[in-house]
Short mmCIF file of N, CA, C and O in Angstrom, two decimals:
data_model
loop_
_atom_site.label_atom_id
_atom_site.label_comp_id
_atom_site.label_asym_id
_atom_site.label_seq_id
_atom_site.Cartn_x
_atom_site.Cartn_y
_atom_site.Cartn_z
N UNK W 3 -75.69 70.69 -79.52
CA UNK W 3 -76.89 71.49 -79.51
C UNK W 3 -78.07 70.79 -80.18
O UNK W 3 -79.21 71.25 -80.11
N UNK W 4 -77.74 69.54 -80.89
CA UNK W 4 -79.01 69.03 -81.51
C UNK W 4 -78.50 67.43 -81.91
O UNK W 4 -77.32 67.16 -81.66
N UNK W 5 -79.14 66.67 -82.36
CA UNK W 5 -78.75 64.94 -82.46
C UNK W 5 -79.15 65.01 -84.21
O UNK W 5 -79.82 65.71 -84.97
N UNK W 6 -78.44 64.04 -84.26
CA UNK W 6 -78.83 63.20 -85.98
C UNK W 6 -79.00 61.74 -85.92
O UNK W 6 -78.09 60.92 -86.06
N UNK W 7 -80.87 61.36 -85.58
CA UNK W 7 -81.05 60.26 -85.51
C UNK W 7 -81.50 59.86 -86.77
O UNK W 7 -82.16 60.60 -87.50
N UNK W 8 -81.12 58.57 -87.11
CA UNK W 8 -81.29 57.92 -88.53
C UNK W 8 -81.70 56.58 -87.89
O UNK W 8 -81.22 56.15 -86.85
N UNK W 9 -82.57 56.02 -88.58
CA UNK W 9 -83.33 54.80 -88.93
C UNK W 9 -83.18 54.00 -90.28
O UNK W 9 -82.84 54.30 -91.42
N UNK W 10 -83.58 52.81 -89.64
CA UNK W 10 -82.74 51.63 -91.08
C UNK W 10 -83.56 50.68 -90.83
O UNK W 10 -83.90 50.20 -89.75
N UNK W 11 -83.99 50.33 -92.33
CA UNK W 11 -84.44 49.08 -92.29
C UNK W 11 -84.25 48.30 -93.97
O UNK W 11 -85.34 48.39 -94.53
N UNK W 12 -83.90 48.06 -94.27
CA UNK W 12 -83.29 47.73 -95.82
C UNK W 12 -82.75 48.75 -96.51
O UNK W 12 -82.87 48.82 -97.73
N UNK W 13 -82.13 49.61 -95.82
CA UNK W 13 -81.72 51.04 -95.87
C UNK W 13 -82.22 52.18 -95.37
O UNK W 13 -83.37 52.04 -94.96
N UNK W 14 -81.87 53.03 -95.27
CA UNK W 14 -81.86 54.64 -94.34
C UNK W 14 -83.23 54.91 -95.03
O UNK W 14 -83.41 54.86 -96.25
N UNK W 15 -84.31 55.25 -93.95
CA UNK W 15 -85.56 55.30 -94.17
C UNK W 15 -85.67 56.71 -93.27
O UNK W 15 -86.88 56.87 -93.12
N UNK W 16 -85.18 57.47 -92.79
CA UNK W 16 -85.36 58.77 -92.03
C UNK W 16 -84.37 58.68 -91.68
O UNK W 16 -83.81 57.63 -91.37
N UNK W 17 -83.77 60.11 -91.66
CA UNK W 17 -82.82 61.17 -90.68
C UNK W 17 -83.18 62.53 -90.00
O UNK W 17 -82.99 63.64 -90.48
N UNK W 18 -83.67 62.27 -88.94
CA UNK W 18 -83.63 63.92 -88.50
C UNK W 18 -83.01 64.75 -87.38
O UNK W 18 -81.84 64.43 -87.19
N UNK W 19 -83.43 65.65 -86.64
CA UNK W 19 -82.31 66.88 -86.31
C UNK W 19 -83.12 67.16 -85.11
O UNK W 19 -83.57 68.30 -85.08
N UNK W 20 -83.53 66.11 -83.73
CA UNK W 20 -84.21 66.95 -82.96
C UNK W 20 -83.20 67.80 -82.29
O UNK W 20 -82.01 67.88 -82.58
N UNK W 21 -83.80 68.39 -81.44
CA UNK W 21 -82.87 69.41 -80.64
C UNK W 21 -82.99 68.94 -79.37
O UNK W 21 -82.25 69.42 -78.51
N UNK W 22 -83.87 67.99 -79.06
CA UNK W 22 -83.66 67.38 -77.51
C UNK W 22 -83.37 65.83 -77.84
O UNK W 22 -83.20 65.33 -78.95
N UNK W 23 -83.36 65.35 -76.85
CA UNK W 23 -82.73 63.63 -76.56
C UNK W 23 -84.17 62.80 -76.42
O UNK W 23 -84.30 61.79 -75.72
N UNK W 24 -84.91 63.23 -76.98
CA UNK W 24 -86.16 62.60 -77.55
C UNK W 24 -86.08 62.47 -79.19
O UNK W 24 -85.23 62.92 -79.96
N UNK W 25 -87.51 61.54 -79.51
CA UNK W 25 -87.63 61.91 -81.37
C UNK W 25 -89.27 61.27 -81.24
O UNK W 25 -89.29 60.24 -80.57
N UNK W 26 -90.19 61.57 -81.59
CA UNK W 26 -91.52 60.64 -81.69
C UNK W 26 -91.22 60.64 -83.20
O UNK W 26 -90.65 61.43 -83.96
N UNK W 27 -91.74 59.62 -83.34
CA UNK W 27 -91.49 59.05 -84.72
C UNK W 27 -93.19 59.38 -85.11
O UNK W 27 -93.93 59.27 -84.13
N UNK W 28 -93.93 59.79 -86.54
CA UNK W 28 -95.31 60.10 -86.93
C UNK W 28 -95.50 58.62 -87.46
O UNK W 28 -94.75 57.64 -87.49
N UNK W 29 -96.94 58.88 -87.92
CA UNK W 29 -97.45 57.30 -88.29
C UNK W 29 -96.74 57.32 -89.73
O UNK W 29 -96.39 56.26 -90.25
N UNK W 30 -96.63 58.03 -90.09
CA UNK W 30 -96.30 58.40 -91.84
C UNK W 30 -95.24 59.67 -91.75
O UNK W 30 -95.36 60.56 -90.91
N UNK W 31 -94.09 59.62 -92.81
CA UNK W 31 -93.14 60.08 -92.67
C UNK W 31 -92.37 60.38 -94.31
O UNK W 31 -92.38 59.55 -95.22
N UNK W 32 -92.01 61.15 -94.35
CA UNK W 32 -91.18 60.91 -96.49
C UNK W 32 -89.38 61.61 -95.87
O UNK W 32 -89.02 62.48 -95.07
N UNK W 33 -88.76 60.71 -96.72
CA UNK W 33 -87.32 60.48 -96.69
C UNK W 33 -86.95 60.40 -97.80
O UNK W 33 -87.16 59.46 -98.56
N UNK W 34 -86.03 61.87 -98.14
CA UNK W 34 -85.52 61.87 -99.70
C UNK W 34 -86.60 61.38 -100.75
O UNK W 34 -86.37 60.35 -101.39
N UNK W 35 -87.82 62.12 -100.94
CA UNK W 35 -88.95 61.92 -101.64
C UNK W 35 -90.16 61.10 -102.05
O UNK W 35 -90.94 61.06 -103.00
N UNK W 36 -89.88 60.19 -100.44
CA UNK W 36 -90.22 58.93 -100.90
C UNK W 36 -91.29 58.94 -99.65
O UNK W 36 -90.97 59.76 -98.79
N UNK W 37 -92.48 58.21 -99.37
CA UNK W 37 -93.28 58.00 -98.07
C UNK W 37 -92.92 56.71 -97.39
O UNK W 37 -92.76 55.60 -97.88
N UNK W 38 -92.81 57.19 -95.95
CA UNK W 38 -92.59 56.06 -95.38
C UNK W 38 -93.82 55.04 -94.01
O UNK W 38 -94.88 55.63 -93.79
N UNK W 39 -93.72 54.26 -93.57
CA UNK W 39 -95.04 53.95 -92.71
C UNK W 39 -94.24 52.65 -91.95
O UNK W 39 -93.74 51.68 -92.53
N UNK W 40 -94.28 52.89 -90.66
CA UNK W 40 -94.29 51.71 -89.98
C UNK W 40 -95.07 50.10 -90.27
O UNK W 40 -96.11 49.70 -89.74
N UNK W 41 -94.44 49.57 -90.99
CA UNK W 41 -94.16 48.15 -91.07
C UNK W 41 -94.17 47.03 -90.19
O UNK W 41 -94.04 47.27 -88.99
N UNK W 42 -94.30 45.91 -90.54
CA UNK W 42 -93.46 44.50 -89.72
C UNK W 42 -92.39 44.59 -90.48
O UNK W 42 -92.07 44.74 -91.66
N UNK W 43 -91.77 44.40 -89.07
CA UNK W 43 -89.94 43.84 -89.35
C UNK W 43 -88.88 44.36 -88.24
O UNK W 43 -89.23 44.34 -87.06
N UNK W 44 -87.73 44.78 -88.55
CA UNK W 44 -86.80 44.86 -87.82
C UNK W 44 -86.41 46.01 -88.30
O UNK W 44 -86.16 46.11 -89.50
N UNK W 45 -86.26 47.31 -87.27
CA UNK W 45 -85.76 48.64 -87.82
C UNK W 45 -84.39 49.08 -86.62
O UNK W 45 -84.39 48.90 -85.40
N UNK W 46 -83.76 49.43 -87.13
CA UNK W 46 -82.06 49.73 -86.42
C UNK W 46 -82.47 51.18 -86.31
O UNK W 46 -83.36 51.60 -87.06
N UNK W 47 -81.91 51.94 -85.46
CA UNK W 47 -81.91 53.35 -84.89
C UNK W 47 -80.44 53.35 -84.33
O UNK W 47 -79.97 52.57 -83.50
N UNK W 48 -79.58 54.77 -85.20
CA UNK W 48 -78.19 55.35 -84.69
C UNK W 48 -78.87 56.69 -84.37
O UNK W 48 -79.97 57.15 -84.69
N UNK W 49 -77.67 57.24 -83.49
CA UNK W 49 -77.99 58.47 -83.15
C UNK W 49 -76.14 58.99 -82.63
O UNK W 49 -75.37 58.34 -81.93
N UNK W 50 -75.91 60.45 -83.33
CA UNK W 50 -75.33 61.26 -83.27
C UNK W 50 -75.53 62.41 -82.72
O UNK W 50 -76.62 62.94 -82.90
N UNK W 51 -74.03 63.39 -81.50
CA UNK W 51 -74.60 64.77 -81.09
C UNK W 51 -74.09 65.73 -82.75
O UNK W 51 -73.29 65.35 -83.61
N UNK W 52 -74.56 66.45 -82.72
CA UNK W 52 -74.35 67.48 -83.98
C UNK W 52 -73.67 68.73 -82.66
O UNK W 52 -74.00 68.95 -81.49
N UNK W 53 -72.65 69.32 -83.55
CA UNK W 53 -72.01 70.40 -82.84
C UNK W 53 -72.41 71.63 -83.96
O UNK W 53 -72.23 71.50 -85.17
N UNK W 54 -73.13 73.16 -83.20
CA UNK W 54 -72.56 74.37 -84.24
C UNK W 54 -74.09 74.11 -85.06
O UNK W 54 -74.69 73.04 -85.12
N UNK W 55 -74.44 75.20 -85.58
CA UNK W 55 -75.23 75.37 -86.91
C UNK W 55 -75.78 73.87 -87.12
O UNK W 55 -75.05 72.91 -86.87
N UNK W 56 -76.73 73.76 -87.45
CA UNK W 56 -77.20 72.00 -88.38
C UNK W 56 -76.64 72.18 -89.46
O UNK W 56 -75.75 71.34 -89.59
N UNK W 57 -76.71 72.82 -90.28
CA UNK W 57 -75.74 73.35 -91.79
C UNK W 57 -74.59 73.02 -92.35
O UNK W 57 -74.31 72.79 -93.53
N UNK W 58 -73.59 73.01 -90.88
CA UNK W 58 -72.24 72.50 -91.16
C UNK W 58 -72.46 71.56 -90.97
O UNK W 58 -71.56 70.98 -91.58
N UNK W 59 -73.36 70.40 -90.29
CA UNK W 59 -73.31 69.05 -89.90
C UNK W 59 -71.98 68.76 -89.61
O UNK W 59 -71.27 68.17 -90.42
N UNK W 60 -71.51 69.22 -88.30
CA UNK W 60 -70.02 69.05 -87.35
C UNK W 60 -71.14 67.72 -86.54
O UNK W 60 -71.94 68.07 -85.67
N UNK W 61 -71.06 66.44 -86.92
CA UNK W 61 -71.51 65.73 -85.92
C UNK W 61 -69.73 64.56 -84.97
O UNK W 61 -68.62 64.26 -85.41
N UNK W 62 -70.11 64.43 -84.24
CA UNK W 62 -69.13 63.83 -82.77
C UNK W 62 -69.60 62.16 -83.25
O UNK W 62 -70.51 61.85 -84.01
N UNK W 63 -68.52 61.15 -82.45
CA UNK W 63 -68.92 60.33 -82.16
C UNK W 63 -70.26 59.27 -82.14
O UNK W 63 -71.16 59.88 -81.57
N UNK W 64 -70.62 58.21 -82.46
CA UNK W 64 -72.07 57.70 -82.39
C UNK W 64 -72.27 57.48 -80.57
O UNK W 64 -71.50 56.74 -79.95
N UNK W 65 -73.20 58.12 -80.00
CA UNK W 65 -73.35 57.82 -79.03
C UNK W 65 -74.65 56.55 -78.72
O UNK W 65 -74.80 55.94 -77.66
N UNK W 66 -75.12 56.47 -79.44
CA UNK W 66 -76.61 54.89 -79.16
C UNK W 66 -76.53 54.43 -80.37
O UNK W 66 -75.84 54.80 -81.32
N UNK W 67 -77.51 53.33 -80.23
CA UNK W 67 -78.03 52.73 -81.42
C UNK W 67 -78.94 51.40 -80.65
O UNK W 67 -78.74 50.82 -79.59
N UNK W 68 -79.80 51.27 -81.52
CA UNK W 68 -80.29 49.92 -80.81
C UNK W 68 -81.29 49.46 -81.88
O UNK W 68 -81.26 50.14 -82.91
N UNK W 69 -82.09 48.53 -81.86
CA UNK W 69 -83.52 48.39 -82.41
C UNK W 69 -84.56 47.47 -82.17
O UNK W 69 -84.34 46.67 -81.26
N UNK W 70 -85.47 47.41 -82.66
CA UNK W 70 -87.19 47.25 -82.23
C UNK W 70 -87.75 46.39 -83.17
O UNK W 70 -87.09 46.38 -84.20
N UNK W 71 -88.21 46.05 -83.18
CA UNK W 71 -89.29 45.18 -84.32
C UNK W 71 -90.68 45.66 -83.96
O UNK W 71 -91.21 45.87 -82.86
N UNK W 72 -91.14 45.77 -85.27
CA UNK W 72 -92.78 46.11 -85.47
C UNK W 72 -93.72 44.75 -85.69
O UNK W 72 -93.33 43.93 -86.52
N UNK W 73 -94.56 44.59 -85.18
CA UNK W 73 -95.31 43.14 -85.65
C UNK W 73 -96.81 43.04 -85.98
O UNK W 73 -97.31 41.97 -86.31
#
């Protein structure tokens, strides 16, 4: 019913919970209290289906992953 996409780049820099098989990423973003901003470099993207409630976080299998560089 919803995905858990996470992003990495010298560590987990966002996780979130869309509910469709999209995500736009904002220019500016905060992760566990911190602000974040598209950079140069190399950023990794996983993505998980979440089953049930987001609450229980019942997530399945990794279904993607890939990544991009900013320059």
């Amino acid at each position: 019913t919803y995905y858990n996409v996470q992003l990495w780049r010298r560590g987990k820099i966002l996780s979130a919970w869309p509910g469709r098989s999209s995500l736009r990423l904002r220019r500016s973003w905060s992760h566990e209290g911190r602000r974040y901003h598209l950079v140069p470099g190399r950023y990794r993207w996983y993505v998980w289906p979440g089953y049930g409630r987001r609450a229980a976080k019942n997530y399945g299998r990794l279904i993607g992953s890939s990544s991009f560089v900013v320059t």
